[in-house]
mmCIF file of N, CA, C and O in Angstrom:
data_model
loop_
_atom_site.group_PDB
_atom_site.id
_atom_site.type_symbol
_atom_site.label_atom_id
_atom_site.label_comp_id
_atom_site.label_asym_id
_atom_site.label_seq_id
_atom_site.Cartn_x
_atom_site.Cartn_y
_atom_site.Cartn_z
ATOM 1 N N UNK A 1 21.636 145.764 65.690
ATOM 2 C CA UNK A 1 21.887 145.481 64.290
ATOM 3 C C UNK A 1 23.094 144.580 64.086
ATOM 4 O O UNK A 1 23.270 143.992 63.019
ATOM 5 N N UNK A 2 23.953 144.473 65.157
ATOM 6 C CA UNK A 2 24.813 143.824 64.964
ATOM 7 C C UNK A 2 24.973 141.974 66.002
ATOM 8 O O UNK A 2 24.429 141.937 67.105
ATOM 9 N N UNK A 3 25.443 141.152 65.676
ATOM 10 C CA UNK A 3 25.243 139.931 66.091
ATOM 11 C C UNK A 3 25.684 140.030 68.150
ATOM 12 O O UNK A 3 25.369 139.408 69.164
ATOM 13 N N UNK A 4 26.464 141.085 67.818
ATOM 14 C CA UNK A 4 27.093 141.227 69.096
ATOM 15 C C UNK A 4 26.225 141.921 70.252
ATOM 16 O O UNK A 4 26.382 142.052 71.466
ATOM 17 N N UNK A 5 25.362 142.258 69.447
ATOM 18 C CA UNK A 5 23.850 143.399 70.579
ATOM 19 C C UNK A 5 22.422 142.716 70.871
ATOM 20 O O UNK A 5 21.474 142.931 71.627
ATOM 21 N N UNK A 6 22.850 141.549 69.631
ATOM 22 C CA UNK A 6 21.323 140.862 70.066
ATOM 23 C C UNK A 6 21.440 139.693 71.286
ATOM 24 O O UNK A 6 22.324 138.899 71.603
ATOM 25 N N UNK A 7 20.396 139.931 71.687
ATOM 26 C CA UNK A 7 20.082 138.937 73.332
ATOM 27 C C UNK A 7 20.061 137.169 72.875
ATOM 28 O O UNK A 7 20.160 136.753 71.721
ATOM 29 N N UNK A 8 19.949 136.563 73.766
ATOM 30 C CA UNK A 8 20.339 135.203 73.534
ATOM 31 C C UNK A 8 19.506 134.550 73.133
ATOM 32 O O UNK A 8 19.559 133.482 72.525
ATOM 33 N N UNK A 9 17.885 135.730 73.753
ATOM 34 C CA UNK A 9 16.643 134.904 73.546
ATOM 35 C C UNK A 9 15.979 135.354 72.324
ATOM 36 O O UNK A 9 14.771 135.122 72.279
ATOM 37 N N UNK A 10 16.656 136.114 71.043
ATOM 38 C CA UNK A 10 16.038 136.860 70.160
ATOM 39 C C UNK A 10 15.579 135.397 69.483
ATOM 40 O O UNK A 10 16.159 134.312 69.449
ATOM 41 N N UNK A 11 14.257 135.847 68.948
ATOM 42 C CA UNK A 11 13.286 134.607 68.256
ATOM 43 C C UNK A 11 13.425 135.079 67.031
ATOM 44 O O UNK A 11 13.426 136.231 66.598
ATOM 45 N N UNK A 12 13.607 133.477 66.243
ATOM 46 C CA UNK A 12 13.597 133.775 64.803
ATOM 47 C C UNK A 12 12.630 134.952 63.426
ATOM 48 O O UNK A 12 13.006 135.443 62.362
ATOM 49 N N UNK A 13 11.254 134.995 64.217
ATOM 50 C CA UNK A 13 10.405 136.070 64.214
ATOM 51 C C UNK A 13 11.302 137.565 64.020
ATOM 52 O O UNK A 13 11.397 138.532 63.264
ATOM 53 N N UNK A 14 11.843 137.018 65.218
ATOM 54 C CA UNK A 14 12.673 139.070 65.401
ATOM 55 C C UNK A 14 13.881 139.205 64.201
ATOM 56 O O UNK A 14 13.945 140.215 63.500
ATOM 57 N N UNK A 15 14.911 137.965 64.037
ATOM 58 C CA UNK A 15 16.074 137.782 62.974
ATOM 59 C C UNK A 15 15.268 137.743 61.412
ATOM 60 O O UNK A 15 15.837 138.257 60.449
ATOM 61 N N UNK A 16 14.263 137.263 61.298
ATOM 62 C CA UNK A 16 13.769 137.466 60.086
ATOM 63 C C UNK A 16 13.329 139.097 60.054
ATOM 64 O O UNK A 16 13.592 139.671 58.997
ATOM 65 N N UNK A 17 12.821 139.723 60.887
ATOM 66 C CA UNK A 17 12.145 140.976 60.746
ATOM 67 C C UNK A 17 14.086 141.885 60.407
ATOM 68 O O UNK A 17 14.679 142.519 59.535
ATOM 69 N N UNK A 18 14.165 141.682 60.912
ATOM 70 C CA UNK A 18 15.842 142.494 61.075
ATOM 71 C C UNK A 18 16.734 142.311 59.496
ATOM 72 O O UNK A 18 17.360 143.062 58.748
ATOM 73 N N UNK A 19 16.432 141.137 59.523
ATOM 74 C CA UNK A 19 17.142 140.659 57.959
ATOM 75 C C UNK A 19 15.956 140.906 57.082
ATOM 76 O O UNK A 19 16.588 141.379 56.138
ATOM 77 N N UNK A 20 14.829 140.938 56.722
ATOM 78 C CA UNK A 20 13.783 141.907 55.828
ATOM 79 C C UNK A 20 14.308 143.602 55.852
ATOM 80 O O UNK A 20 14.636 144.174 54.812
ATOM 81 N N UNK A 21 14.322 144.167 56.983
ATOM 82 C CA UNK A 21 14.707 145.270 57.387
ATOM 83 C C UNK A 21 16.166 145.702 56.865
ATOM 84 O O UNK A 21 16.510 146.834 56.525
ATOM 85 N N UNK A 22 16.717 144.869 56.879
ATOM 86 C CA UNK A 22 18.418 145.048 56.390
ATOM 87 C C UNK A 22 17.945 145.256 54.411
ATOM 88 O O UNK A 22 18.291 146.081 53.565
ATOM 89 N N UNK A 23 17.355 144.475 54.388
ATOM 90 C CA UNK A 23 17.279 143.649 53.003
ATOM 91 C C UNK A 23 16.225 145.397 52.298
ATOM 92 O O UNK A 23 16.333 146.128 51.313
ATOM 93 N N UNK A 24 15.645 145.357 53.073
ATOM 94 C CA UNK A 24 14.845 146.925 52.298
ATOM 95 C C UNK A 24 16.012 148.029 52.513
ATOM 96 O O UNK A 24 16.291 148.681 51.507
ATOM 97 N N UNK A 25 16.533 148.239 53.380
ATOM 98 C CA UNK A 25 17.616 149.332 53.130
ATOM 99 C C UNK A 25 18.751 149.391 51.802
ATOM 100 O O UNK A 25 19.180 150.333 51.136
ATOM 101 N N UNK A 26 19.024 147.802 51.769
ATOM 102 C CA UNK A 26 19.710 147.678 50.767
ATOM 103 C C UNK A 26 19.446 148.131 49.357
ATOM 104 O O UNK A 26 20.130 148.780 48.565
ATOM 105 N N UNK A 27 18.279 147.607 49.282
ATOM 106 C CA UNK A 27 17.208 147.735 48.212
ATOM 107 C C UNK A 27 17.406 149.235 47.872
ATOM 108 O O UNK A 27 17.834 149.590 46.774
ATOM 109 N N UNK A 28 17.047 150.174 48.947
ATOM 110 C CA UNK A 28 17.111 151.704 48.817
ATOM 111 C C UNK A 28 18.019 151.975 48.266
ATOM 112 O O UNK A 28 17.865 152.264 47.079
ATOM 113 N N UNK A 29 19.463 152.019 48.871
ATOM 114 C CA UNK A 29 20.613 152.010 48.563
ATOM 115 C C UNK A 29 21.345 152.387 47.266
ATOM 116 O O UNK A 29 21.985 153.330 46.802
ATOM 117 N N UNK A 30 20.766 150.719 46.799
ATOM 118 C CA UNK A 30 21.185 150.586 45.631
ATOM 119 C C UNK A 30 20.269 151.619 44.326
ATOM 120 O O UNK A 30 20.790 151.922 43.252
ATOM 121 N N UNK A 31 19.521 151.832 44.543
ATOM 122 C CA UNK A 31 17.829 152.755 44.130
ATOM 123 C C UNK A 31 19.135 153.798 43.844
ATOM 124 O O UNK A 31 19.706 154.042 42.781
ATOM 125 N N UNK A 32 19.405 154.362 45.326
ATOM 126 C CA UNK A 32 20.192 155.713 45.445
ATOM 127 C C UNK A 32 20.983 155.976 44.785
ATOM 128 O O UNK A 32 21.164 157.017 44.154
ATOM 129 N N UNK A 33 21.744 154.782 44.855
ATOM 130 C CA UNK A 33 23.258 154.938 44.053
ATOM 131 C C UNK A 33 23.253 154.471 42.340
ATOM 132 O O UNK A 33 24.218 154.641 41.594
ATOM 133 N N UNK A 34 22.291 154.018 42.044
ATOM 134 C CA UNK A 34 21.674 154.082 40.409
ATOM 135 C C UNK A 34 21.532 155.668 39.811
ATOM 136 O O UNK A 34 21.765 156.146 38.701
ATOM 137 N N UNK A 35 20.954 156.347 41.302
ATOM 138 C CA UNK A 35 20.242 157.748 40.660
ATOM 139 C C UNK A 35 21.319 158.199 40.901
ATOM 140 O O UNK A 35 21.773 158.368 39.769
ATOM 141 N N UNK A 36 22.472 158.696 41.967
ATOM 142 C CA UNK A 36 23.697 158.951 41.921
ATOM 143 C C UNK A 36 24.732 159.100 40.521
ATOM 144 O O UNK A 36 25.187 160.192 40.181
ATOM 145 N N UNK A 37 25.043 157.703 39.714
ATOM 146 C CA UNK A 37 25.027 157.317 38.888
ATOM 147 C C UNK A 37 25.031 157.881 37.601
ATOM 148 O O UNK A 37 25.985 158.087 36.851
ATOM 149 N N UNK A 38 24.162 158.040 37.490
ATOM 150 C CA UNK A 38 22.504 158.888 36.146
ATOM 151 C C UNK A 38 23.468 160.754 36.398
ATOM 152 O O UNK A 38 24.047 161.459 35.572
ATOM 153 N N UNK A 39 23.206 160.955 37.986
ATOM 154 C CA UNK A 39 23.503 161.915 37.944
ATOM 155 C C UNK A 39 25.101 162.575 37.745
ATOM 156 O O UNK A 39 25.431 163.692 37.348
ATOM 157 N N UNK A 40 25.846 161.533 38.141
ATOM 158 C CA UNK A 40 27.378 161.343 37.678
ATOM 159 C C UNK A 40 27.348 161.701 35.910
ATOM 160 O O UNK A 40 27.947 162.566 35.272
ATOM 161 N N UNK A 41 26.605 160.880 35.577
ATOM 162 C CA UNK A 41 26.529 161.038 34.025
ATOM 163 C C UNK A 41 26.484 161.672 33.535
ATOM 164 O O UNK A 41 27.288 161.927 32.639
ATOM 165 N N UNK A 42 25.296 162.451 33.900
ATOM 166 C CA UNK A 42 24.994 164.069 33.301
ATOM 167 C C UNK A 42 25.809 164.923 33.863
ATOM 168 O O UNK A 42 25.215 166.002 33.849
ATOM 169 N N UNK A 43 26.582 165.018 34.230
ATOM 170 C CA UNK A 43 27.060 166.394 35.281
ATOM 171 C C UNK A 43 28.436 166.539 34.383
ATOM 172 O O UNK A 43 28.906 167.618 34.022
ATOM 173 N N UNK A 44 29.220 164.693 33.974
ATOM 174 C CA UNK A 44 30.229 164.631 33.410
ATOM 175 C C UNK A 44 30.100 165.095 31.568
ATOM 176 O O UNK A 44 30.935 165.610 30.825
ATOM 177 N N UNK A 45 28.842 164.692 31.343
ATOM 178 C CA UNK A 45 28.605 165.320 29.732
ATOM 179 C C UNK A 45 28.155 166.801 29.659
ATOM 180 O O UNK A 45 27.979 167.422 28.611
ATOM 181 N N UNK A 46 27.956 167.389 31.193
ATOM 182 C CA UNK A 46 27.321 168.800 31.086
ATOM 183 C C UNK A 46 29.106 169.663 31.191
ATOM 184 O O UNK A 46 29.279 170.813 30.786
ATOM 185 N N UNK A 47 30.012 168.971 31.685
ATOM 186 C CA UNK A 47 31.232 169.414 32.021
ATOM 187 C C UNK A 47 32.196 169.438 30.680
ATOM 188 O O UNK A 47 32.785 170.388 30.164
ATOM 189 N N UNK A 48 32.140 168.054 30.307
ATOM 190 C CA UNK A 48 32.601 168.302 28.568
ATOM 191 C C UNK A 48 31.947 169.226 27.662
ATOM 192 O O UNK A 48 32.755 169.893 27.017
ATOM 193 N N UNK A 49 30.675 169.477 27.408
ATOM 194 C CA UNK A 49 30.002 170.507 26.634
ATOM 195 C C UNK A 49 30.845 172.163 26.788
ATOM 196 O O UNK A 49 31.373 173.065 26.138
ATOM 197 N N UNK A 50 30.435 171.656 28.347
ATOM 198 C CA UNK A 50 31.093 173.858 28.675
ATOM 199 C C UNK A 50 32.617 173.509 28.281
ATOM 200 O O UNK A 50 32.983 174.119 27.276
ATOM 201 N N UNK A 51 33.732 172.529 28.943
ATOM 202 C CA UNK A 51 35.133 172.638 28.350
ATOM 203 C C UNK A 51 34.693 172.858 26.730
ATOM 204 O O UNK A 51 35.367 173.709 26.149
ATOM 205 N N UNK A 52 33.710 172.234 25.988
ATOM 206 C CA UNK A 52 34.354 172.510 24.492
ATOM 207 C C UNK A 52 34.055 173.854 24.300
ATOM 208 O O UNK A 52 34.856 174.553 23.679
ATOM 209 N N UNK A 53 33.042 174.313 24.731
ATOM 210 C CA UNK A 53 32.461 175.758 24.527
ATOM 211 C C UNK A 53 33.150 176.498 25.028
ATOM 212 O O UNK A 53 33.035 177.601 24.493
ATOM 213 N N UNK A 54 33.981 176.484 25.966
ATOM 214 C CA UNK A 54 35.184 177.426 26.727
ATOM 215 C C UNK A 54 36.251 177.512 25.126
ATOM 216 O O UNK A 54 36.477 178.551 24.506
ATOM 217 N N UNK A 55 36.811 175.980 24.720
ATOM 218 C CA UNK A 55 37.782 175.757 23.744
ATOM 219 C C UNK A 55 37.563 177.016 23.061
ATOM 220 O O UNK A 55 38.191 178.075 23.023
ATOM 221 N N UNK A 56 36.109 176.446 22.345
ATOM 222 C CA UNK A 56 35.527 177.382 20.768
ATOM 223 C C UNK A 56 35.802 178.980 20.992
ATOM 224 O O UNK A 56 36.191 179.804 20.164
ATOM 225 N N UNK A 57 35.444 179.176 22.515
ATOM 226 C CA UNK A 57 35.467 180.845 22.836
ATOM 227 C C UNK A 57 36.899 181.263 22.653
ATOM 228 O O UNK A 57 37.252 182.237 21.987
ATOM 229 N N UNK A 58 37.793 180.339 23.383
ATOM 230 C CA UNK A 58 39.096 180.922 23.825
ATOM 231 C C UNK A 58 40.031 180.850 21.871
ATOM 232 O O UNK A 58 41.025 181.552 21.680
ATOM 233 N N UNK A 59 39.519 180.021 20.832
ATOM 234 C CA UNK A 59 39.820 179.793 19.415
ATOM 235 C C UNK A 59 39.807 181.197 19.162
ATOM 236 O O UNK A 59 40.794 181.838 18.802
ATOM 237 N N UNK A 60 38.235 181.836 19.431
ATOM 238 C CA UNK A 60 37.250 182.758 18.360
ATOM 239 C C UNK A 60 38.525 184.423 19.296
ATOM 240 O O UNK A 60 39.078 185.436 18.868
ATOM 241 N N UNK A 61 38.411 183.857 20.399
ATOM 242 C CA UNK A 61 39.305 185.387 21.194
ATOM 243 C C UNK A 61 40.793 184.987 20.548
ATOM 244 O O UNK A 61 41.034 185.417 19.420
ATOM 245 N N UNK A 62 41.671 184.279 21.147
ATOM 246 C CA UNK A 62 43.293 184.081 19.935
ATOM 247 C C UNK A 62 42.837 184.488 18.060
ATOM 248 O O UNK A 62 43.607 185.135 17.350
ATOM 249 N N UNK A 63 41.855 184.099 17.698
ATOM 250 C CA UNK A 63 41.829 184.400 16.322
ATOM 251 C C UNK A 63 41.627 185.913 15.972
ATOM 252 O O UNK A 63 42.285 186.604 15.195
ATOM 253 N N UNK A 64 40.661 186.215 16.664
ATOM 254 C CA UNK A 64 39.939 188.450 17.476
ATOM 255 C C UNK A 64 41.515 188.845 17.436
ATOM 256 O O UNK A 64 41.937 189.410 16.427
ATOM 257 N N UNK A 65 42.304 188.587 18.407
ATOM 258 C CA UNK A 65 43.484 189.093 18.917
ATOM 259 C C UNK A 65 44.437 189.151 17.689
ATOM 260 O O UNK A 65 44.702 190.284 17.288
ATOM 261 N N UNK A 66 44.913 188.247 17.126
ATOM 262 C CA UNK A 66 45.851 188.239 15.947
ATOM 263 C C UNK A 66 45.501 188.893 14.826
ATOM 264 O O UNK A 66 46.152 189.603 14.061
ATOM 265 N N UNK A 67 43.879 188.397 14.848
ATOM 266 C CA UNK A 67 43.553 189.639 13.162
ATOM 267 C C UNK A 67 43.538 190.881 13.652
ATOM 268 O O UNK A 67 43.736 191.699 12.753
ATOM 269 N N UNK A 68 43.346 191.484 14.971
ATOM 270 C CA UNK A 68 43.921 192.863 15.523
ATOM 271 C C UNK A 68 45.082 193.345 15.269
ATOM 272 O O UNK A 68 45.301 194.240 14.453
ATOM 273 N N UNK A 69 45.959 192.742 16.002
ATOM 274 C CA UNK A 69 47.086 192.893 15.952
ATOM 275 C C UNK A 69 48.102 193.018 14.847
ATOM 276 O O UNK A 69 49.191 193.593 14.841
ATOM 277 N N UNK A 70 47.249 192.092 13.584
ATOM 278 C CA UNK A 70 48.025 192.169 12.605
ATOM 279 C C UNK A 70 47.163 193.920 11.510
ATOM 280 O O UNK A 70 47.716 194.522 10.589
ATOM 281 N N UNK A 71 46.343 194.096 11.869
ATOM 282 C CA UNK A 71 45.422 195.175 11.505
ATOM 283 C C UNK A 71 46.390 196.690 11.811
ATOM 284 O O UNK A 71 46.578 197.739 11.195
ATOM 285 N N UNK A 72 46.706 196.279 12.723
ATOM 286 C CA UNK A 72 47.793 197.523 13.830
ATOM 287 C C UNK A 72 48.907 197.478 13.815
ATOM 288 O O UNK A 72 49.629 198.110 14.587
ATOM 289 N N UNK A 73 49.480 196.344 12.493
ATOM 290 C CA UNK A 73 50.804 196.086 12.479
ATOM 291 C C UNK A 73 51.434 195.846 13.440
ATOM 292 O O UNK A 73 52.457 196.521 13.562
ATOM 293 N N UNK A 74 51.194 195.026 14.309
ATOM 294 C CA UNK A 74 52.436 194.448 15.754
ATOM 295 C C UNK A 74 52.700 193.364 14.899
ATOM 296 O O UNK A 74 53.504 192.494 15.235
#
């Protein structure tokens, strides 16, 4: 795969097949790292949702706690 492994007598036949061959991996690759991507995306808007929903919980428990507390006179 590399310039340094191929023989002296490699025929243009074989460098085209190798560079097609390079050229479809790439192709994949990039496929992969699109869906990668996509999935970066969602994972980062599924992560903001739960932080806000953590927020709203941890609001609704400090707000529970103080109207207690003030119920019990502390």
């Amino acid at each position: 795969d590399h310039s340094y492994s191929l023989s002296s007598g490699t025929t243009s036949e074989e460098l085209l097949r190798k560079l097609n061959e390079q050229r479809d991996i790439i192709a994949l690759l990039e496929v992969k790292m699109k869906e990668m991507k996509g999935s970066i995306r969602r994972l980062r808007l599924a992560e903001a949702q739960l932080r806000e929903e953590i927020r709203e919980k941890d609001r609704l428990l400090h707000a529970a706690s103080v109207g207690t507390r003030k119920r019990h006179g502390l």
